[in-house]
Amino acid sequence: MSTPTAPTGAGHRRPAGPGPQSAEQSRPSVPRGGPLAVAAAIAAGMVVPVQARLNGELSQRLDDGIAAAAISFSGGLVLLSLLALFSPGLRGALRRLVGAARDGRLPRRYLLAGVLGGTFALAQSTAALVTGVAVFTVSAIAGQTFGGLIVDSRGIGGGLRQRPGAARLTGAAVILVAAVVSALPRFADTLAPATIILPALAALAAGFLLGVQQALNGATTAASGSPIAATWLNFLVGAVFLAAAWGVKTLVQGTVGDPLPTSLWVYLGGLCGVVFIGASAFLVRRIGVLLLSMASIAGQLASSIALDFLVPSGGRSPSVLTVLGALLTFGAVWIASRRLRDTTAK
């Protein structure tokens, strides 16, 4: 999203060789990102709270969280499909993606990465209603952090293999502390612990799967030569998955919620998703899943605070602990990126 040592990440096409290589065989050996890539990941994370606000408003107006998630994914798919109609480059990237899956260079199971993103959106619209925002946020961040450590250490998806060194483990620990600190003011709103254990575990699993999705998107980007192609595939698969979940819910409950709202701005959540998933697919092989997740979390907390100041929701202003937690996330990113900066400098 040459020689055998040339980079094979996003935006680089591999030359023809003696035979096809799988995503695992094409693993890059060193990080190719730097401070600009980390800053881009932070900026990408800043669109997520905007998307959450938009999808939350749509969910409230529809009285159906699953429907809102399905419509958001479908909106992103429509935008990317319109782009494909007028972009020969994107259509060519999609053909390369099909070819890579057909000849075995890209495992076909990687094409289903959109289900993992859809699972996270599904958890947001269901588990978060039971756990409360604070517990869901901390659980999801914990899942993303553990997922980043495991995915990077195993090189899942053909990404760069990074062992959990002292800097990365310290940064991961700080990001978890930051998540708890930032959510402390909202823990009083949660239910009794016994009632939220299973939904919290579901949020943890959804966060873990989000990290796996980012790794698979990196492989898809490398195979197609375009992060936009990987993003289109994610939205296609995710939209189908969420539409199916919406249909099952409707069949079971026998209700379809409220009519679609007429305000166009509530449907812009899909555009935010396109920006975030596309940027993640481009950056993941440059900085790794863990650092990508941590940087995007820092951006999410910073953007959430800015939104709460500029466009308050629920009548609450950000607390001192929330601001402190956000500052800690930036410290965690700095700690975890030290090895990356040293490697890049060399």
Tab-separated table of N, CA and C in Angstrom, residues 91-223:
chain	number	residue	atom	x	y	z
A	91	ARG	N	-9.018	-0.001	-10.697
A	91	ARG	CA	-9.523	-1.228	-11.316
A	91	ARG	C	-8.377	-2.196	-11.611
A	92	GLY	N	-7.248	-1.664	-12.032
A	92	GLY	CA	-6.080	-2.523	-12.276
A	92	GLY	C	-5.584	-3.156	-10.988
A	93	ALA	N	-5.607	-2.389	-9.889
A	93	ALA	CA	-5.180	-2.937	-8.599
A	93	ALA	C	-6.102	-4.059	-8.148
A	94	LEU	N	-7.404	-3.902	-8.382
A	94	LEU	CA	-8.357	-4.954	-8.021
A	94	LEU	C	-8.122	-6.207	-8.861
A	95	ARG	N	-7.759	-6.036	-10.139
A	95	ARG	CA	-7.445	-7.203	-10.978
A	95	ARG	C	-6.185	-7.902	-10.476
A	96	ARG	N	-5.186	-7.124	-10.055
A	96	ARG	CA	-3.973	-7.737	-9.508
A	96	ARG	C	-4.290	-8.498	-8.228
A	97	LEU	N	-5.211	-7.961	-7.449
A	97	LEU	CA	-5.606	-8.621	-6.210
A	97	LEU	C	-6.260	-9.971	-6.500
A	98	VAL	N	-7.140	-9.988	-7.483
A	98	VAL	CA	-7.785	-11.248	-7.871
A	98	VAL	C	-6.741	-12.237	-8.381
A	99	GLY	N	-5.801	-11.755	-9.186
A	99	GLY	CA	-4.762	-12.626	-9.709
A	99	GLY	C	-3.880	-13.196	-8.613
A	100	ALA	N	-3.544	-12.362	-7.621
A	100	ALA	CA	-2.698	-12.833	-6.517
A	100	ALA	C	-3.407	-13.910	-5.706
A	101	ALA	N	-4.717	-13.754	-5.510
A	101	ALA	CA	-5.470	-14.775	-4.779
A	101	ALA	C	-5.615	-16.041	-5.611
A	102	ARG	N	-5.747	-15.873	-6.923
A	102	ARG	CA	-5.943	-17.040	-7.790
A	102	ARG	C	-4.681	-17.903	-7.867
A	103	ASP	N	-3.491	-17.263	-7.966
A	103	ASP	CA	-2.272	-18.066	-8.138
A	103	ASP	C	-1.572	-18.388	-6.819
A	104	GLY	N	-2.186	-18.015	-5.687
A	104	GLY	CA	-1.653	-18.442	-4.394
A	104	GLY	C	-0.678	-17.491	-3.742
A	105	ARG	N	-0.368	-16.358	-4.381
A	105	ARG	CA	0.542	-15.403	-3.733
A	105	ARG	C	-0.109	-14.737	-2.535
A	106	LEU	N	-1.423	-14.654	-2.537
A	106	LEU	CA	-2.177	-14.104	-1.411
A	106	LEU	C	-3.166	-15.171	-0.938
A	107	PRO	N	-3.018	-15.655	0.299
A	107	PRO	CA	-3.982	-16.647	0.796
A	107	PRO	C	-5.409	-16.113	0.701
A	108	ARG	N	-6.306	-16.940	0.214
A	108	ARG	CA	-7.669	-16.477	-0.031
A	108	ARG	C	-8.383	-16.080	1.255
A	109	ARG	N	-7.979	-16.660	2.369
A	109	ARG	CA	-8.627	-16.280	3.635
A	109	ARG	C	-8.357	-14.819	3.981
A	110	TYR	N	-7.279	-14.249	3.439
A	110	TYR	CA	-6.988	-12.844	3.697
A	110	TYR	C	-8.052	-11.930	3.106
A	111	LEU	N	-8.752	-12.425	2.084
A	111	LEU	CA	-9.781	-11.620	1.438
A	111	LEU	C	-10.967	-11.362	2.361
A	112	LEU	N	-11.065	-12.125	3.439
A	112	LEU	CA	-12.188	-11.986	4.370
A	112	LEU	C	-11.858	-11.078	5.552
A	113	ALA	N	-10.788	-10.292	5.445
A	113	ALA	CA	-10.392	-9.415	6.553
A	113	ALA	C	-11.503	-8.442	6.924
A	114	GLY	N	-12.352	-8.100	5.978
A	114	GLY	CA	-13.443	-7.172	6.267
A	114	GLY	C	-14.409	-7.695	7.314
A	115	VAL	N	-14.498	-9.029	7.451
A	115	VAL	CA	-15.361	-9.601	8.488
A	115	VAL	C	-14.865	-9.190	9.871
A	116	LEU	N	-13.536	-9.093	10.027
A	116	LEU	CA	-12.967	-8.723	11.324
A	116	LEU	C	-13.321	-7.274	11.663
A	117	GLY	N	-13.253	-6.388	10.669
A	117	GLY	CA	-13.673	-5.011	10.896
A	117	GLY	C	-15.160	-4.920	11.170
A	118	GLY	N	-15.937	-5.736	10.466
A	118	GLY	CA	-17.372	-5.767	10.722
A	118	GLY	C	-17.693	-6.278	12.112
A	119	THR	N	-16.882	-7.234	12.595
A	119	THR	CA	-17.063	-7.753	13.950
A	119	THR	C	-16.846	-6.661	14.989
A	120	PHE	N	-15.838	-5.813	14.764
A	120	PHE	CA	-15.584	-4.717	15.700
A	120	PHE	C	-16.755	-3.730	15.681
A	121	ALA	N	-17.250	-3.408	14.492
A	121	ALA	CA	-18.403	-2.500	14.400
A	121	ALA	C	-19.627	-3.108	15.074
A	122	LEU	N	-19.778	-4.435	14.944
A	122	LEU	CA	-20.889	-5.121	15.585
A	122	LEU	C	-20.762	-5.058	17.103
A	123	ALA	N	-19.528	-5.230	17.600
A	123	ALA	CA	-19.306	-5.139	19.047
A	123	ALA	C	-19.595	-3.734	19.563
A	124	GLN	N	-19.219	-2.719	18.779
A	124	GLN	CA	-19.503	-1.340	19.177
A	124	GLN	C	-20.998	-1.098	19.345
A	125	SER	N	-21.784	-1.709	18.468
A	125	SER	CA	-23.218	-1.447	18.477
A	125	SER	C	-23.993	-2.358	19.420
A	126	THR	N	-23.340	-3.353	20.017
A	126	THR	CA	-24.028	-4.285	20.915
A	126	THR	C	-23.381	-4.336	22.290
A	127	ALA	N	-22.113	-4.778	22.347
A	127	ALA	CA	-21.448	-4.944	23.641
A	127	ALA	C	-21.311	-3.627	24.387
A	128	ALA	N	-21.029	-2.545	23.655
A	128	ALA	CA	-20.838	-1.245	24.311
A	128	ALA	C	-22.108	-0.773	25.010
A	129	LEU	N	-23.269	-1.203	24.526
A	129	LEU	CA	-24.520	-0.813	25.167
A	129	LEU	C	-24.671	-1.456	26.535
A	130	VAL	N	-24.019	-2.619	26.733
A	130	VAL	CA	-24.095	-3.329	28.004
A	130	VAL	C	-22.979	-2.903	28.950
A	131	THR	N	-21.764	-2.811	28.425
A	131	THR	CA	-20.613	-2.506	29.277
A	131	THR	C	-20.515	-1.029	29.631
A	132	GLY	N	-21.039	-0.162	28.788
A	132	GLY	CA	-20.776	1.267	28.914
A	132	GLY	C	-19.541	1.624	28.110
A	133	VAL	N	-19.402	2.887	27.779
A	133	VAL	CA	-18.307	3.332	26.917
A	133	VAL	C	-16.954	3.092	27.570
A	134	ALA	N	-16.832	3.332	28.870
A	134	ALA	CA	-15.541	3.241	29.545
A	134	ALA	C	-14.976	1.823	29.498
A	135	VAL	N	-15.770	0.849	29.937
A	135	VAL	CA	-15.301	-0.534	29.954
A	135	VAL	C	-15.043	-1.033	28.538
A	136	PHE	N	-15.915	-0.685	27.599
A	136	PHE	CA	-15.710	-1.122	26.213
A	136	PHE	C	-14.402	-0.552	25.663
A	137	THR	N	-14.163	0.734	25.909
A	137	THR	CA	-12.950	1.365	25.388
A	137	THR	C	-11.702	0.704	25.942
A	138	VAL	N	-11.647	0.508	27.260
A	138	VAL	CA	-10.473	-0.110	27.872
A	138	VAL	C	-10.292	-1.544	27.366
A	139	SER	N	-11.384	-2.301	27.263
A	139	SER	CA	-11.290	-3.685	26.792
A	139	SER	C	-10.810	-3.742	25.348
A	140	ALA	N	-11.346	-2.870	24.501
A	140	ALA	CA	-10.957	-2.864	23.100
A	140	ALA	C	-9.502	-2.450	22.933
A	141	ILE	N	-9.062	-1.453	23.696
A	141	ILE	CA	-7.668	-1.022	23.621
A	141	ILE	C	-6.736	-2.130	24.098
A	142	ALA	N	-7.129	-2.836	25.162
A	142	ALA	CA	-6.328	-3.964	25.632
A	142	ALA	C	-6.226	-5.031	24.547
A	143	GLY	N	-7.338	-5.319	23.870
A	143	GLY	CA	-7.311	-6.304	22.797
A	143	GLY	C	-6.430	-5.873	21.642
A	144	GLN	N	-6.507	-4.596	21.261
A	144	GLN	CA	-5.660	-4.087	20.189
A	144	GLN	C	-4.183	-4.166	20.561
A	145	THR	N	-3.878	-3.854	21.815
A	145	THR	CA	-2.485	-3.858	22.254
A	145	THR	C	-1.917	-5.267	22.261
A	146	PHE	N	-2.631	-6.205	22.872
A	146	PHE	CA	-2.168	-7.590	22.877
A	146	PHE	C	-2.109	-8.149	21.461
A	147	GLY	N	-3.103	-7.789	20.661
A	147	GLY	CA	-3.100	-8.242	19.275
A	147	GLY	C	-1.895	-7.719	18.514
A	148	GLY	N	-1.551	-6.445	18.721
A	148	GLY	CA	-0.387	-5.871	18.050
A	148	GLY	C	0.895	-6.572	18.434
A	149	LEU	N	1.049	-6.888	19.737
A	149	LEU	CA	2.249	-7.594	20.189
A	149	LEU	C	2.358	-8.974	19.543
A	150	ILE	N	1.251	-9.702	19.520
A	150	ILE	CA	1.275	-11.069	18.982
A	150	ILE	C	1.446	-11.068	17.472
A	151	VAL	N	0.683	-10.215	16.779
A	151	VAL	CA	0.760	-10.170	15.320
A	151	VAL	C	2.162	-9.779	14.863
A	152	ASP	N	2.745	-8.774	15.510
A	152	ASP	CA	4.087	-8.340	15.122
A	152	ASP	C	5.138	-9.401	15.428
A	153	SER	N	5.029	-10.056	16.580
A	153	SER	CA	6.039	-11.050	16.955
A	153	SER	C	5.981	-12.277	16.053
A	154	ARG	N	4.782	-12.600	15.545
A	154	ARG	CA	4.637	-13.758	14.663
A	154	ARG	C	4.742	-13.387	13.187
A	155	GLY	N	4.701	-12.110	12.879
A	155	GLY	CA	4.740	-11.695	11.482
A	155	GLY	C	3.513	-12.134	10.711
A	156	ILE	N	2.362	-12.145	11.371
A	156	ILE	CA	1.119	-12.580	10.724
A	156	ILE	C	0.785	-11.660	9.548
A	157	GLY	N	0.375	-12.250	8.460
A	157	GLY	CA	0.036	-11.472	7.275
A	157	GLY	C	1.244	-11.074	6.456
A	158	GLY	N	2.412	-11.630	6.773
A	158	GLY	CA	3.609	-11.299	6.006
A	158	GLY	C	4.218	-9.974	6.375
A	159	GLY	N	3.775	-9.362	7.488
A	159	GLY	CA	4.343	-8.084	7.907
A	159	GLY	C	5.714	-8.253	8.538
A	160	LEU	N	6.337	-7.126	8.854
A	160	LEU	CA	7.655	-7.179	9.460
A	160	LEU	C	7.571	-7.840	10.831
A	161	ARG	N	8.521	-8.729	11.110
A	161	ARG	CA	8.528	-9.482	12.358
A	161	ARG	C	9.295	-8.680	13.415
A	162	GLN	N	8.644	-8.354	14.519
A	162	GLN	CA	9.264	-7.568	15.582
A	162	GLN	C	9.046	-8.258	16.921
A	163	ARG	N	10.143	-8.671	17.532
A	163	ARG	CA	10.047	-9.298	18.840
A	163	ARG	C	9.671	-8.264	19.893
A	164	PRO	N	8.921	-8.678	20.927
A	164	PRO	CA	8.523	-7.715	21.973
A	164	PRO	C	9.722	-7.317	22.844
A	165	GLY	N	10.449	-6.279	22.443
A	165	GLY	CA	11.565	-5.786	23.241
A	165	GLY	C	11.084	-4.938	24.406
A	166	ALA	N	12.050	-4.447	25.179
A	166	ALA	CA	11.712	-3.676	26.379
A	166	ALA	C	10.919	-2.416	26.041
A	167	ALA	N	11.314	-1.709	24.974
A	167	ALA	CA	10.626	-0.464	24.624
A	167	ALA	C	9.179	-0.733	24.219
A	168	ARG	N	8.954	-1.779	23.432
A	168	ARG	CA	7.601	-2.075	22.966
A	168	ARG	C	6.720	-2.547	24.126
A	169	LEU	N	7.274	-3.391	25.006
A	169	LEU	CA	6.498	-3.861	26.152
A	169	LEU	C	6.171	-2.714	27.101
A	170	THR	N	7.138	-1.816	27.304
A	170	THR	CA	6.890	-0.660	28.167
A	170	THR	C	5.828	0.242	27.564
A	171	GLY	N	5.936	0.497	26.267
A	171	GLY	CA	4.934	1.319	25.606
A	171	GLY	C	3.548	0.695	25.681
A	172	ALA	N	3.471	-0.638	25.516
A	172	ALA	CA	2.186	-1.323	25.610
A	172	ALA	C	1.595	-1.192	27.013
A	173	ALA	N	2.444	-1.332	28.038
A	173	ALA	CA	1.965	-1.201	29.416
A	173	ALA	C	1.463	0.215	29.687
A	174	VAL	N	2.170	1.216	29.186
A	174	VAL	CA	1.768	2.606	29.403
A	174	VAL	C	0.444	2.895	28.696
A	175	ILE	N	0.254	2.331	27.489
A	175	ILE	CA	-0.995	2.597	26.765
A	175	ILE	C	-2.181	1.995	27.515
A	176	LEU	N	-1.987	0.855	28.172
A	176	LEU	CA	-3.065	0.249	28.949
A	176	LEU	C	-3.384	1.099	30.175
A	177	VAL	N	-2.344	1.584	30.846
A	177	VAL	CA	-2.555	2.473	31.992
A	177	VAL	C	-3.281	3.738	31.544
A	178	ALA	N	-2.863	4.278	30.400
A	178	ALA	CA	-3.493	5.495	29.874
A	178	ALA	C	-4.975	5.270	29.585
A	179	ALA	N	-5.303	4.094	29.045
A	179	ALA	CA	-6.702	3.797	28.743
A	179	ALA	C	-7.545	3.763	30.016
A	180	VAL	N	-7.010	3.134	31.059
A	180	VAL	CA	-7.744	3.063	32.323
A	180	VAL	C	-7.898	4.454	32.933
A	181	VAL	N	-6.812	5.234	32.940
A	181	VAL	CA	-6.848	6.571	33.533
A	181	VAL	C	-7.857	7.455	32.804
A	182	SER	N	-7.847	7.404	31.455
A	182	SER	CA	-8.741	8.267	30.686
A	182	SER	C	-10.204	7.875	30.875
A	183	ALA	N	-10.462	6.595	31.201
A	183	ALA	CA	-11.841	6.132	31.342
A	183	ALA	C	-12.347	6.176	32.777
A	184	LEU	N	-11.476	6.470	33.746
A	184	LEU	CA	-11.885	6.456	35.152
A	184	LEU	C	-13.122	7.305	35.445
A	185	PRO	N	-13.236	8.520	34.883
A	185	PRO	CA	-14.420	9.331	35.200
A	185	PRO	C	-15.737	8.701	34.762
A	186	ARG	N	-15.682	7.721	33.844
A	186	ARG	CA	-16.922	7.134	33.332
A	186	ARG	C	-17.219	5.757	33.905
A	187	PHE	N	-16.299	5.212	34.709
A	187	PHE	CA	-16.524	3.879	35.257
A	187	PHE	C	-17.732	3.848	36.198
A	188	ALA	N	-18.069	4.976	36.803
A	188	ALA	CA	-19.219	5.002	37.716
A	188	ALA	C	-20.533	4.729	36.991
A	189	ASP	N	-20.531	4.907	35.651
A	189	ASP	CA	-21.766	4.699	34.885
A	189	ASP	C	-21.974	3.241	34.500
A	190	THR	N	-20.982	2.374	34.748
A	190	THR	CA	-21.088	0.994	34.314
A	190	THR	C	-21.926	0.173	35.284
A	191	LEU	N	-22.358	-0.991	34.826
A	191	LEU	CA	-23.168	-1.870	35.636
A	191	LEU	C	-22.302	-2.697	36.573
A	192	ALA	N	-22.916	-3.586	37.321
A	192	ALA	CA	-22.182	-4.472	38.220
A	192	ALA	C	-21.224	-5.344	37.421
A	193	PRO	N	-20.018	-5.633	37.968
A	193	PRO	CA	-19.010	-6.404	37.224
A	193	PRO	C	-19.533	-7.721	36.661
A	194	ALA	N	-20.367	-8.438	37.421
A	194	ALA	CA	-20.832	-9.750	36.968
A	194	ALA	C	-21.638	-9.668	35.683
A	195	THR	N	-22.287	-8.539	35.442
A	195	THR	CA	-23.146	-8.409	34.263
A	195	THR	C	-22.390	-7.978	33.009
A	196	ILE	N	-21.143	-7.557	33.148
A	196	ILE	CA	-20.418	-7.029	31.992
A	196	ILE	C	-19.198	-7.855	31.628
A	197	ILE	N	-18.961	-8.979	32.318
A	197	ILE	CA	-17.756	-9.768	32.044
A	197	ILE	C	-17.760	-10.284	30.612
A	198	LEU	N	-18.833	-10.941	30.201
A	198	LEU	CA	-18.878	-11.502	28.849
A	198	LEU	C	-18.841	-10.426	27.767
A	199	PRO	N	-19.634	-9.338	27.866
A	199	PRO	CA	-19.512	-8.276	26.857
A	199	PRO	C	-18.120	-7.644	26.832
A	200	ALA	N	-17.480	-7.518	28.003
A	200	ALA	CA	-16.133	-6.958	28.036
A	200	ALA	C	-15.146	-7.882	27.334
A	201	LEU	N	-15.301	-9.194	27.517
A	201	LEU	CA	-14.447	-10.151	26.816
A	201	LEU	C	-14.700	-10.091	25.311
A	202	ALA	N	-15.951	-9.870	24.923
A	202	ALA	CA	-16.262	-9.718	23.502
A	202	ALA	C	-15.569	-8.485	22.931
A	203	ALA	N	-15.542	-7.385	23.687
A	203	ALA	CA	-14.848	-6.172	23.250
A	203	ALA	C	-13.351	-6.419	23.140
A	204	LEU	N	-12.788	-7.180	24.089
A	204	LEU	CA	-11.363	-7.511	24.056
A	204	LEU	C	-11.044	-8.316	22.803
A	205	ALA	N	-11.891	-9.317	22.509
A	205	ALA	CA	-11.678	-10.139	21.320
A	205	ALA	C	-11.815	-9.317	20.043
A	206	ALA	N	-12.783	-8.395	20.021
A	206	ALA	CA	-12.977	-7.552	18.840
A	206	ALA	C	-11.765	-6.656	18.609
A	207	GLY	N	-11.187	-6.122	19.697
A	207	GLY	CA	-9.984	-5.320	19.561
A	207	GLY	C	-8.819	-6.129	19.033
A	208	PHE	N	-8.683	-7.364	19.515
A	208	PHE	CA	-7.623	-8.253	19.030
A	208	PHE	C	-7.784	-8.516	17.540
A	209	LEU	N	-9.003	-8.812	17.118
A	209	LEU	CA	-9.257	-9.103	15.710
A	209	LEU	C	-9.010	-7.886	14.825
A	210	LEU	N	-9.195	-6.690	15.388
A	210	LEU	CA	-8.922	-5.475	14.623
A	210	LEU	C	-7.440	-5.397	14.266
A	211	GLY	N	-6.567	-5.802	15.197
A	211	GLY	CA	-5.139	-5.843	14.900
A	211	GLY	C	-4.808	-6.858	13.822
A	212	VAL	N	-5.448	-8.025	13.873
A	212	VAL	CA	-5.242	-9.033	12.838
A	212	VAL	C	-5.700	-8.498	11.485
A	213	GLN	N	-6.840	-7.801	11.479
A	213	GLN	CA	-7.345	-7.228	10.235
A	213	GLN	C	-6.329	-6.284	9.610
A	214	GLN	N	-5.700	-5.447	10.421
A	214	GLN	CA	-4.729	-4.496	9.884
A	214	GLN	C	-3.547	-5.213	9.244
A	215	ALA	N	-3.119	-6.326	9.858
A	215	ALA	CA	-2.020	-7.096	9.280
A	215	ALA	C	-2.427	-7.709	7.940
A	216	LEU	N	-3.624	-8.265	7.870
A	216	LEU	CA	-4.094	-8.863	6.621
A	216	LEU	C	-4.281	-7.798	5.543
A	217	ASN	N	-4.719	-6.615	5.944
A	217	ASN	CA	-4.849	-5.524	4.982
A	217	ASN	C	-3.489	-5.123	4.405
A	218	GLY	N	-2.457	-5.213	5.241
A	218	GLY	CA	-1.116	-4.927	4.745
A	218	GLY	C	-0.713	-5.904	3.661
A	219	ALA	N	-1.031	-7.185	3.845
A	219	ALA	CA	-0.726	-8.192	2.828
A	219	ALA	C	-1.534	-7.946	1.556
A	220	THR	N	-2.803	-7.580	1.711
A	220	THR	CA	-3.652	-7.306	0.552
A	220	THR	C	-3.154	-6.093	-0.215
A	221	THR	N	-2.696	-5.089	0.527
A	221	THR	CA	-2.138	-3.899	-0.116
A	221	THR	C	-0.884	-4.238	-0.908
A	222	ALA	N	-0.013	-5.074	-0.325
A	222	ALA	CA	1.211	-5.458	-1.023
A	222	ALA	C	0.904	-6.250	-2.286
A	223	ALA	N	-0.114	-7.113	-2.239
A	223	ALA	CA	-0.450	-7.935	-3.398
A	223	ALA	C	-1.072	-7.120	-4.520
